[in-house]
Amino acid sequence: ENVSYDQRLLVQAAAGNLPDVMHLHNQNIRSFVHKELLEDLTPFVERDTSFHLDAFFPNLVKTCAVQDRLFGIPHNFSTLVLYYNKDHFDAEGIPYPDSTWDWNKLVEVAKQLTKRDATGKIVRYGCNVHIIFFTMIYQNGGSLLNEALDRCIIGSREAAETLQFLVDLSEKYHVTWNSLSPGIQWDDMYAGGRCSMLANGRWAAAWYAKYMPQRSMDIAPLPRGKYRVGGITAHMMSMSAEGKKKQEAWEFIKFLVGKEGQVMVSDDGNNIPALREVAESDLFLKNKNTPLLNNRVFLDEIPHARDWAYNPGPYLTVYAVGQSMALAGNNVLLGYDTPLSALQKMEVEMNKIIANQKRVAVSTHFVGSTMFYLVCLIILTAAFVFVRQRKKNSYRIVHERGEETP
């Protein structure tokens, strides 16, 4: 079954059967709040003197909030970094990547690291950074949505320049493959030594360490554009608004985000603990799964990071944005469209979805309000009829007894 966790939750919500505690991705929180599925945890935090929100990284707490109300507690996260093969750099005498790198430096070094065989076929690519496309839009001054998250603005010059840069990496500089290339999986390419640099998250580190010498791999900050912006993806523990045992759910959430639960996150090795006490200790920095990796880089990227891959807001879905973006990118690669035109068409389609979702929300609110007043009217009418009938019966009994009516 190709059904995501959040889709299953929405089905359960429609059936009135949400679990008391949920593990939500930061991309889904606004849509779940918009649908009134989540309990506001702000009161729980405010009255629980044993719980301290400042024990977590501030940027992670922000991903759990909607309009200054807290609908989740940070559980685990990952920033996006640039993995690189140290052996490839050493063989070419190239210094390792650092925080000074920008897009131009990435291209310069990727050209040096790209290798061909005697027939001219590329046998090793210099880089692949397609996974951070939206982060690179932010780096270039663009965005998917406006600040209010209710209008798509991706059809901008800044976004088009970013798309053109990614297309040029494969079609002009030939330092990476494009999204139309069949049968190429970026994790296999990097772990197999056929790609020298790869943008990815913490979830990949332990896997790479199993399939390539750990001394050969390390990480660096993402190359910057006009601005230094990184990517962060986070998971939080949230509570169902319809749950019956909310205090018990809160205690369970506290366990999962407390030290014992966070040590389990670190031991797993695929994510970074949200609790600073654990993330900044040797349990993570010298993690048993990746002891030779410069894990500190993941933490250093937090202050510069924005939601990865993007914040879809309350009206769009990750699926809708992803499908539309894939269509725009493929049309550019095939020469059917220009980056600016393709993204402007995507913007129109996304804004149609947003407008439709707004109408649905208003209609639902109107229907709900109308039904409320209608029910109230029915109750009042029934009460009036009941009182009137009772008064009539009283008059009848009095008349039959020959008593004077008041």
GROMACS .gro file of C-alpha atoms in nm:
model
  406
    1GLU     CA    1   0.000   0.000   0.000
    2ASN     CA    2   0.141   0.337  -0.100
    3VAL     CA    3  -0.033   0.532   0.175
    4SER     CA    4   0.166   0.773   0.388
    5TYR     CA    5   0.138   0.801   0.764
    6ASP     CA    6  -0.030   1.143   0.748
    7GLN     CA    7  -0.282   1.016   0.492
    8ARG     CA    8  -0.371   0.730   0.726
    9LEU     CA    9  -0.420   0.980   1.007
   10LEU     CA   10  -0.657   1.185   0.793
   11VAL     CA   11  -0.860   0.873   0.715
   12GLN     CA   12  -0.873   0.791   1.085
   13ALA     CA   13  -0.978   1.149   1.160
   14ALA     CA   14  -1.266   1.120   0.914
   15ALA     CA   15  -1.375   0.806   1.099
   16GLY     CA   16  -1.341   0.980   1.436
   17ASN     CA   17  -1.066   0.742   1.539
   18LEU     CA   18  -0.744   0.943   1.572
   19PRO     CA   19  -0.476   0.805   1.806
   20ASP     CA   20  -0.429   1.005   2.126
   21VAL     CA   21  -0.065   1.082   2.038
   22MET     CA   22   0.074   1.137   1.686
   23HIS     CA   23   0.420   1.170   1.536
   24LEU     CA   24   0.379   1.454   1.286
   25HIS     CA   25   0.611   1.606   1.027
   26ASN     CA   26   0.651   1.983   1.031
   27GLN     CA   27   0.506   2.002   0.678
   28ASN     CA   28   0.172   1.865   0.801
   29ILE     CA   29   0.109   2.061   1.118
   30ARG     CA   30  -0.070   2.359   0.961
   31SER     CA   31  -0.313   2.149   0.762
   32PHE     CA   32  -0.392   1.938   1.072
   33VAL     CA   33  -0.446   2.253   1.279
   34HIS     CA   34  -0.660   2.401   1.002
   35LYS     CA   35  -0.878   2.089   1.019
   36GLU     CA   36  -0.899   2.129   1.400
   37LEU     CA   37  -0.749   1.785   1.463
   38LEU     CA   38  -0.481   1.882   1.715
   39GLU     CA   39  -0.500   1.980   2.080
   40ASP     CA   40  -0.341   2.312   2.174
   41LEU     CA   41  -0.053   2.211   2.402
   42THR     CA   42   0.017   2.564   2.523
   43PRO     CA   43  -0.190   2.522   2.844
   44PHE     CA   44  -0.017   2.191   2.923
   45VAL     CA   45   0.325   2.354   2.892
   46GLU     CA   46   0.224   2.658   3.097
   47ARG     CA   47   0.088   2.464   3.395
   48ASP     CA   48   0.346   2.181   3.402
   49THR     CA   49   0.632   2.316   3.614
   50SER     CA   50   0.840   2.003   3.544
   51PHE     CA   51   0.849   2.073   3.170
   52HIS     CA   52   1.080   2.334   3.015
   53LEU     CA   53   1.041   2.432   2.652
   54ASP     CA   54   1.379   2.605   2.644
   55ALA     CA   55   1.539   2.260   2.670
   56PHE     CA   56   1.481   2.232   2.293
   57PHE     CA   57   1.639   2.417   2.002
   58PRO     CA   58   1.436   2.739   1.939
   59ASN     CA   59   1.409   2.676   1.564
   60LEU     CA   60   1.247   2.340   1.635
   61VAL     CA   61   0.993   2.491   1.872
   62LYS     CA   62   0.895   2.735   1.596
   63THR     CA   63   0.810   2.446   1.364
   64CYS     CA   64   0.558   2.324   1.624
   65ALA     CA   65   0.371   2.654   1.655
   66VAL     CA   66   0.083   2.802   1.458
   67GLN     CA   67  -0.016   3.161   1.537
   68ASP     CA   68   0.183   3.153   1.861
   69ARG     CA   69   0.003   2.842   1.988
   70LEU     CA   70   0.191   2.518   2.039
   71PHE     CA   71   0.049   2.209   1.869
   72GLY     CA   72   0.345   1.977   1.911
   73ILE     CA   73   0.664   1.918   2.109
   74PRO     CA   74   0.990   1.863   1.914
   75HIS     CA   75   1.093   1.497   1.901
   76ASN     CA   76   1.361   1.457   1.634
   77PHE     CA   77   1.496   1.649   1.335
   78SER     CA   78   1.762   1.677   1.071
   79THR     CA   79   1.927   1.966   0.899
   80LEU     CA   80   2.040   1.930   0.538
   81VAL     CA   81   2.415   1.912   0.476
   82LEU     CA   82   2.660   1.843   0.195
   83TYR     CA   83   2.805   1.491   0.214
   84TYR     CA   84   3.139   1.457   0.035
   85ASN     CA   85   3.387   1.181  -0.043
   86LYS     CA   86   3.719   1.272   0.115
   87ASP     CA   87   3.915   1.027  -0.101
   88HIS     CA   88   3.795   1.202  -0.418
   89PHE     CA   89   3.903   1.542  -0.284
   90ASP     CA   90   4.238   1.410  -0.165
   91ALA     CA   91   4.312   1.250  -0.502
   92GLU     CA   92   4.260   1.584  -0.678
   93GLY     CA   93   4.433   1.791  -0.410
   94ILE     CA   94   4.118   1.993  -0.346
   95PRO     CA   95   4.048   2.140   0.000
   96TYR     CA   96   3.733   2.005   0.166
   97PRO     CA   97   3.407   2.209   0.147
   98ASP     CA   98   3.338   2.464   0.420
   99SER     CA   99   3.092   2.739   0.513
  100THR     CA  100   3.243   2.982   0.258
  101TRP     CA  101   3.125   2.779  -0.040
  102ASP     CA  102   2.863   2.925  -0.270
  103TRP     CA  103   2.690   2.796  -0.586
  104ASN     CA  104   2.979   2.901  -0.809
  105LYS     CA  105   3.233   2.718  -0.593
  106LEU     CA  106   3.014   2.408  -0.604
  107VAL     CA  107   3.019   2.410  -0.985
  108GLU     CA  108   3.393   2.480  -1.001
  109VAL     CA  109   3.486   2.186  -0.779
  110ALA     CA  110   3.218   1.954  -0.922
  111LYS     CA  111   3.375   1.998  -1.267
  112GLN     CA  112   3.712   1.888  -1.129
  113LEU     CA  113   3.562   1.584  -0.958
  114THR     CA  114   3.353   1.462  -1.252
  115LYS     CA  115   3.530   1.178  -1.436
  116ARG     CA  116   3.479   1.010  -1.775
  117ASP     CA  117   3.605   0.684  -1.916
  118ALA     CA  118   3.797   0.639  -2.243
  119THR     CA  119   3.474   0.655  -2.444
  120GLY     CA  120   3.368   0.986  -2.286
  121LYS     CA  121   3.098   0.831  -2.070
  122ILE     CA  122   3.064   0.986  -1.725
  123VAL     CA  123   3.162   0.729  -1.460
  124ARG     CA  124   3.163   0.965  -1.164
  125TYR     CA  125   2.954   1.276  -1.113
  126GLY     CA  126   3.079   1.574  -0.919
  127CYS     CA  127   2.760   1.647  -0.725
  128ASN     CA  128   2.386   1.617  -0.684
  129VAL     CA  129   2.185   1.880  -0.492
  130HIS     CA  130   1.835   1.843  -0.640
  131ILE     CA  131   1.694   1.754  -0.299
  132ILE     CA  132   1.749   2.112  -0.178
  133PHE     CA  133   1.578   2.287  -0.472
  134PHE     CA  134   1.331   2.478  -0.253
  135THR     CA  135   1.606   2.562  -0.003
  136MET     CA  136   1.806   2.708  -0.291
  137ILE     CA  137   1.503   2.919  -0.389
  138TYR     CA  138   1.515   3.066  -0.037
  139GLN     CA  139   1.890   3.117  -0.075
  140ASN     CA  140   1.822   3.317  -0.390
  141GLY     CA  141   1.557   3.537  -0.227
  142GLY     CA  142   1.246   3.355  -0.354
  143SER     CA  143   0.977   3.146  -0.186
  144LEU     CA  144   0.697   2.900  -0.256
  145LEU     CA  145   0.437   3.095  -0.058
  146ASN     CA  146   0.393   3.446   0.077
  147GLU     CA  147   0.437   3.517   0.450
  148ALA     CA  148   0.067   3.460   0.519
  149LEU     CA  149   0.097   3.115   0.355
  150ASP     CA  150  -0.220   3.181   0.153
  151ARG     CA  151  -0.079   3.263  -0.191
  152CYS     CA  152   0.177   3.087  -0.411
  153ILE     CA  153   0.454   3.317  -0.539
  154ILE     CA  154   0.690   3.066  -0.697
  155GLY     CA  155   0.660   3.222  -1.043
  156SER     CA  156   0.932   3.472  -0.958
  157ARG     CA  157   1.261   3.564  -1.120
  158GLU     CA  158   1.448   3.434  -0.813
  159ALA     CA  159   1.284   3.091  -0.834
  160ALA     CA  160   1.335   3.076  -1.210
  161GLU     CA  161   1.706   3.151  -1.170
  162THR     CA  162   1.730   2.865  -0.921
  163LEU     CA  163   1.559   2.621  -1.152
  164GLN     CA  164   1.784   2.730  -1.438
  165PHE     CA  165   2.092   2.671  -1.218
  166LEU     CA  166   1.981   2.315  -1.136
  167VAL     CA  167   1.909   2.243  -1.502
  168ASP     CA  168   2.252   2.381  -1.596
  169LEU     CA  169   2.423   2.143  -1.352
  170SER     CA  170   2.323   1.850  -1.573
  171GLU     CA  171   2.264   2.002  -1.915
  172LYS     CA  172   2.541   2.266  -1.932
  173TYR     CA  173   2.811   2.168  -1.685
  174HIS     CA  174   2.745   1.791  -1.693
  175VAL     CA  175   2.842   1.749  -1.329
  176THR     CA  176   2.522   1.567  -1.227
  177TRP     CA  177   2.237   1.363  -1.375
  178ASN     CA  178   1.887   1.499  -1.434
  179SER     CA  179   1.553   1.385  -1.297
  180LEU     CA  180   1.471   1.206  -1.623
  181SER     CA  181   1.769   0.972  -1.595
  182PRO     CA  182   1.635   0.616  -1.552
  183GLY     CA  183   1.743   0.389  -1.270
  184ILE     CA  184   1.973   0.630  -1.087
  185GLN     CA  185   1.936   0.649  -0.709
  186TRP     CA  186   2.140   0.921  -0.543
  187ASP     CA  187   2.216   0.727  -0.222
  188ASP     CA  188   2.358   0.439  -0.424
  189MET     CA  189   2.559   0.682  -0.636
  190TYR     CA  190   2.725   0.844  -0.334
  191ALA     CA  191   2.778   0.528  -0.129
  192GLY     CA  192   2.912   0.351  -0.438
  193GLY     CA  193   3.170   0.621  -0.508
  194ARG     CA  194   3.002   0.740  -0.829
  195CYS     CA  195   2.906   1.083  -0.691
  196SER     CA  196   3.154   1.298  -0.499
  197MET     CA  197   2.914   1.541  -0.326
  198LEU     CA  198   2.551   1.495  -0.229
  199ALA     CA  199   2.302   1.712  -0.038
  200ASN     CA  200   2.109   1.502   0.213
  201GLY     CA  201   1.997   1.474   0.575
  202ARG     CA  202   2.103   1.288   0.887
  203TRP     CA  203   1.877   0.992   0.800
  204ALA     CA  204   2.127   0.886   0.533
  205ALA     CA  205   2.443   0.890   0.746
  206ALA     CA  206   2.413   0.552   0.914
  207TRP     CA  207   2.322   0.388   0.585
  208TYR     CA  208   2.624   0.536   0.407
  209ALA     CA  209   2.847   0.424   0.693
  210LYS     CA  210   2.744   0.064   0.630
  211TYR     CA  211   2.831   0.066   0.262
  212MET     CA  212   3.141   0.283   0.235
  213PRO     CA  213   3.453   0.330   0.447
  214GLN     CA  214   3.371   0.580   0.725
  215ARG     CA  215   3.711   0.745   0.686
  216SER     CA  216   3.608   0.835   0.328
  217MET     CA  217   3.294   1.033   0.417
  218ASP     CA  218   3.227   1.361   0.591
  219ILE     CA  219   2.984   1.651   0.583
  220ALA     CA  220   2.994   2.028   0.535
  221PRO     CA  221   2.738   2.312   0.538
  222LEU     CA  222   2.525   2.358   0.227
  223PRO     CA  223   2.672   2.593  -0.035
  224ARG     CA  224   2.507   2.932  -0.002
  225GLY     CA  225   2.337   3.151  -0.262
  226LYS     CA  226   2.272   3.523  -0.219
  227TYR     CA  227   2.181   3.437   0.140
  228ARG     CA  228   2.293   3.167   0.381
  229VAL     CA  229   1.982   2.955   0.426
  230GLY     CA  230   1.975   2.590   0.524
  231GLY     CA  231   1.702   2.330   0.543
  232ILE     CA  232   1.553   2.164   0.848
  233THR     CA  233   1.301   1.884   0.867
  234ALA     CA  234   1.144   1.802   1.202
  235HIS     CA  235   0.905   1.561   1.367
  236MET     CA  236   0.696   1.646   1.671
  237MET     CA  237   0.471   1.467   1.914
  238SER     CA  238   0.114   1.600   1.894
  239MET     CA  239  -0.210   1.523   2.075
  240SER     CA  240  -0.550   1.452   1.924
  241ALA     CA  241  -0.811   1.720   1.994
  242GLU     CA  242  -1.075   1.449   2.033
  243GLY     CA  243  -0.878   1.231   2.275
  244LYS     CA  244  -1.046   1.128   2.600
  245LYS     CA  245  -0.734   1.087   2.815
  246LYS     CA  246  -0.543   1.405   2.748
  247GLN     CA  247  -0.342   1.419   3.068
  248GLU     CA  248  -0.221   1.063   3.010
  249ALA     CA  249  -0.134   1.157   2.651
  250TRP     CA  250   0.064   1.456   2.779
  251GLU     CA  251   0.262   1.236   3.017
  252PHE     CA  252   0.346   0.998   2.732
  253ILE     CA  253   0.458   1.289   2.514
  254LYS     CA  254   0.683   1.411   2.795
  255PHE     CA  255   0.846   1.069   2.814
  256LEU     CA  256   0.912   1.058   2.439
  257VAL     CA  257   1.071   1.404   2.435
  258GLY     CA  258   1.246   1.357   2.771
  259LYS     CA  259   1.600   1.234   2.817
  260GLU     CA  260   1.521   0.861   2.813
  261GLY     CA  261   1.315   0.887   2.495
  262GLN     CA  262   1.571   1.114   2.331
  263VAL     CA  263   1.859   0.878   2.405
  264MET     CA  264   1.664   0.618   2.206
  265VAL     CA  265   1.645   0.862   1.914
  266SER     CA  266   2.022   0.912   1.927
  267ASP     CA  267   2.092   0.538   1.953
  268ASP     CA  268   1.887   0.474   1.640
  269GLY     CA  269   2.127   0.697   1.446
  270ASN     CA  270   1.884   0.803   1.172
  271ASN     CA  271   1.773   1.132   1.327
  272ILE     CA  272   1.894   1.399   1.566
  273PRO     CA  273   1.744   1.425   1.916
  274ALA     CA  274   1.544   1.745   1.965
  275LEU     CA  275   1.651   1.771   2.330
  276ARG     CA  276   1.962   1.988   2.340
  277GLU     CA  277   2.108   1.801   2.638
  278VAL     CA  278   2.129   1.483   2.430
  279ALA     CA  279   2.203   1.637   2.088
  280GLU     CA  280   2.498   1.837   2.224
  281SER     CA  281   2.646   1.539   2.410
  282ASP     CA  282   2.880   1.268   2.287
  283LEU     CA  283   2.575   1.040   2.252
  284PHE     CA  284   2.511   1.224   1.926
  285LEU     CA  285   2.832   1.410   1.846
  286LYS     CA  286   3.029   1.084   1.864
  287ASN     CA  287   2.736   0.865   1.772
  288LYS     CA  288   2.821   0.496   1.762
  289ASN     CA  289   2.679   0.467   1.409
  290THR     CA  290   2.894   0.749   1.267
  291PRO     CA  291   3.183   0.811   1.508
  292LEU     CA  292   3.413   0.963   1.244
  293LEU     CA  293   3.154   1.201   1.096
  294ASN     CA  294   3.169   1.569   1.190
  295ASN     CA  295   2.820   1.554   1.343
  296ARG     CA  296   2.858   1.904   1.486
  297VAL     CA  297   2.784   2.042   1.138
  298PHE     CA  298   2.422   1.924   1.167
  299LEU     CA  299   2.381   2.140   1.479
  300ASP     CA  300   2.570   2.439   1.338
  301GLU     CA  301   2.320   2.458   1.052
  302ILE     CA  302   2.017   2.501   1.280
  303PRO     CA  303   2.026   2.884   1.315
  304HIS     CA  304   2.028   2.933   0.937
  305ALA     CA  305   1.763   2.674   0.854
  306ARG     CA  306   1.410   2.705   0.717
  307ASP     CA  307   1.146   2.436   0.675
  308TRP     CA  308   1.260   2.166   0.432
  309ALA     CA  309   1.160   2.102   0.170
  310TYR     CA  310   0.907   2.385   0.210
  311ASN     CA  311   0.614   2.498   0.419
  312PRO     CA  312   0.295   2.406   0.225
  313GLY     CA  313   0.074   2.613   0.454
  314PRO     CA  314  -0.282   2.513   0.550
  315TYR     CA  315  -0.422   2.482   0.198
  316LEU     CA  316  -0.166   2.293  -0.015
  317THR     CA  317  -0.045   1.934   0.020
  318VAL     CA  318   0.307   1.802  -0.022
  319TYR     CA  319   0.176   1.574  -0.297
  320ALA     CA  320   0.018   1.859  -0.498
  321VAL     CA  321   0.331   2.075  -0.478
  322GLY     CA  322   0.561   1.783  -0.559
  323GLN     CA  323   0.364   1.673  -0.864
  324SER     CA  324   0.337   2.025  -1.001
  325MET     CA  325   0.707   2.093  -0.943
  326ALA     CA  326   0.806   1.767  -1.117
  327LEU     CA  327   0.595   1.864  -1.420
  328ALA     CA  328   0.750   2.211  -1.436
  329GLY     CA  329   1.105   2.075  -1.408
  330ASN     CA  330   1.055   1.803  -1.666
  331ASN     CA  331   0.902   2.046  -1.915
  332VAL     CA  332   1.211   2.265  -1.883
  333LEU     CA  333   1.448   1.969  -1.923
  334LEU     CA  334   1.262   1.855  -2.236
  335GLY     CA  335   1.272   2.203  -2.385
  336TYR     CA  336   0.895   2.249  -2.376
  337ASP     CA  337   0.909   2.553  -2.152
  338THR     CA  338   1.137   2.810  -1.991
  339PRO     CA  339   1.199   2.808  -1.614
  340LEU     CA  340   1.006   3.131  -1.559
  341SER     CA  341   0.707   3.028  -1.770
  342ALA     CA  342   0.694   2.679  -1.617
  343LEU     CA  343   0.699   2.816  -1.262
  344GLN     CA  344   0.440   3.082  -1.342
  345LYS     CA  345   0.207   2.808  -1.466
  346MET     CA  346   0.274   2.616  -1.147
  347GLU     CA  347   0.191   2.929  -0.946
  348VAL     CA  348  -0.144   2.961  -1.121
  349GLU     CA  349  -0.232   2.597  -1.050
  350MET     CA  350  -0.129   2.621  -0.685
  351ASN     CA  351  -0.334   2.938  -0.636
  352LYS     CA  352  -0.637   2.764  -0.787
  353ILE     CA  353  -0.600   2.490  -0.525
  354ILE     CA  354  -0.561   2.748  -0.247
  355ALA     CA  355  -0.870   2.940  -0.364
  356ASN     CA  356  -1.073   2.621  -0.381
  357GLN     CA  357  -0.961   2.514  -0.032
  358LYS     CA  358  -1.053   2.856   0.104
  359ARG     CA  359  -1.403   2.823  -0.046
  360VAL     CA  360  -1.439   2.478   0.108
  361ALA     CA  361  -1.330   2.614   0.446
  362VAL     CA  362  -1.579   2.903   0.427
  363SER     CA  363  -1.856   2.673   0.306
  364THR     CA  364  -1.786   2.426   0.586
  365HIS     CA  365  -1.785   2.706   0.841
  366PHE     CA  366  -2.108   2.847   0.699
  367VAL     CA  367  -2.279   2.508   0.697
  368GLY     CA  368  -2.157   2.440   1.049
  369SER     CA  369  -2.282   2.780   1.172
  370THR     CA  370  -2.613   2.741   0.989
  371MET     CA  371  -2.667   2.396   1.135
  372PHE     CA  372  -2.590   2.528   1.483
  373TYR     CA  373  -2.848   2.806   1.457
  374LEU     CA  374  -3.098   2.571   1.296
  375VAL     CA  375  -3.061   2.323   1.581
  376CYS     CA  376  -3.102   2.607   1.832
  377LEU     CA  377  -3.416   2.725   1.650
  378ILE     CA  378  -3.561   2.373   1.651
  379ILE     CA  379  -3.493   2.337   2.023
  380LEU     CA  380  -3.649   2.675   2.101
  381THR     CA  381  -3.953   2.599   1.884
  382ALA     CA  382  -3.998   2.260   2.048
  383ALA     CA  383  -3.970   2.420   2.392
  384PHE     CA  384  -4.227   2.685   2.298
  385VAL     CA  385  -4.468   2.422   2.165
  386PHE     CA  386  -4.418   2.210   2.477
  387VAL     CA  387  -4.487   2.500   2.713
  388ARG     CA  388  -4.788   2.613   2.514
  389GLN     CA  389  -4.935   2.261   2.505
  390ARG     CA  390  -4.878   2.220   2.876
  391LYS     CA  391  -5.058   2.547   2.944
  392LYS     CA  392  -5.352   2.434   2.729
  393ASN     CA  393  -5.372   2.109   2.923
  394SER     CA  394  -5.371   2.306   3.246
  395TYR     CA  395  -5.662   2.520   3.128
  396ARG     CA  396  -5.854   2.209   3.024
  397ILE     CA  397  -5.811   2.040   3.362
  398VAL     CA  398  -5.915   2.353   3.546
  399HIS     CA  399  -6.224   2.393   3.325
  400GLU     CA  400  -6.328   2.030   3.377
  401ARG     CA  401  -6.306   2.074   3.754
  402GLY     CA  402  -6.523   2.388   3.735
  403GLU     CA  403  -6.249   2.601   3.889
  404GLU     CA  404  -6.187   2.958   3.788
  405THR     CA  405  -5.898   3.011   3.561
  406PRO     CA  406  -5.640   3.253   3.680
   0.00000   0.00000   0.00000
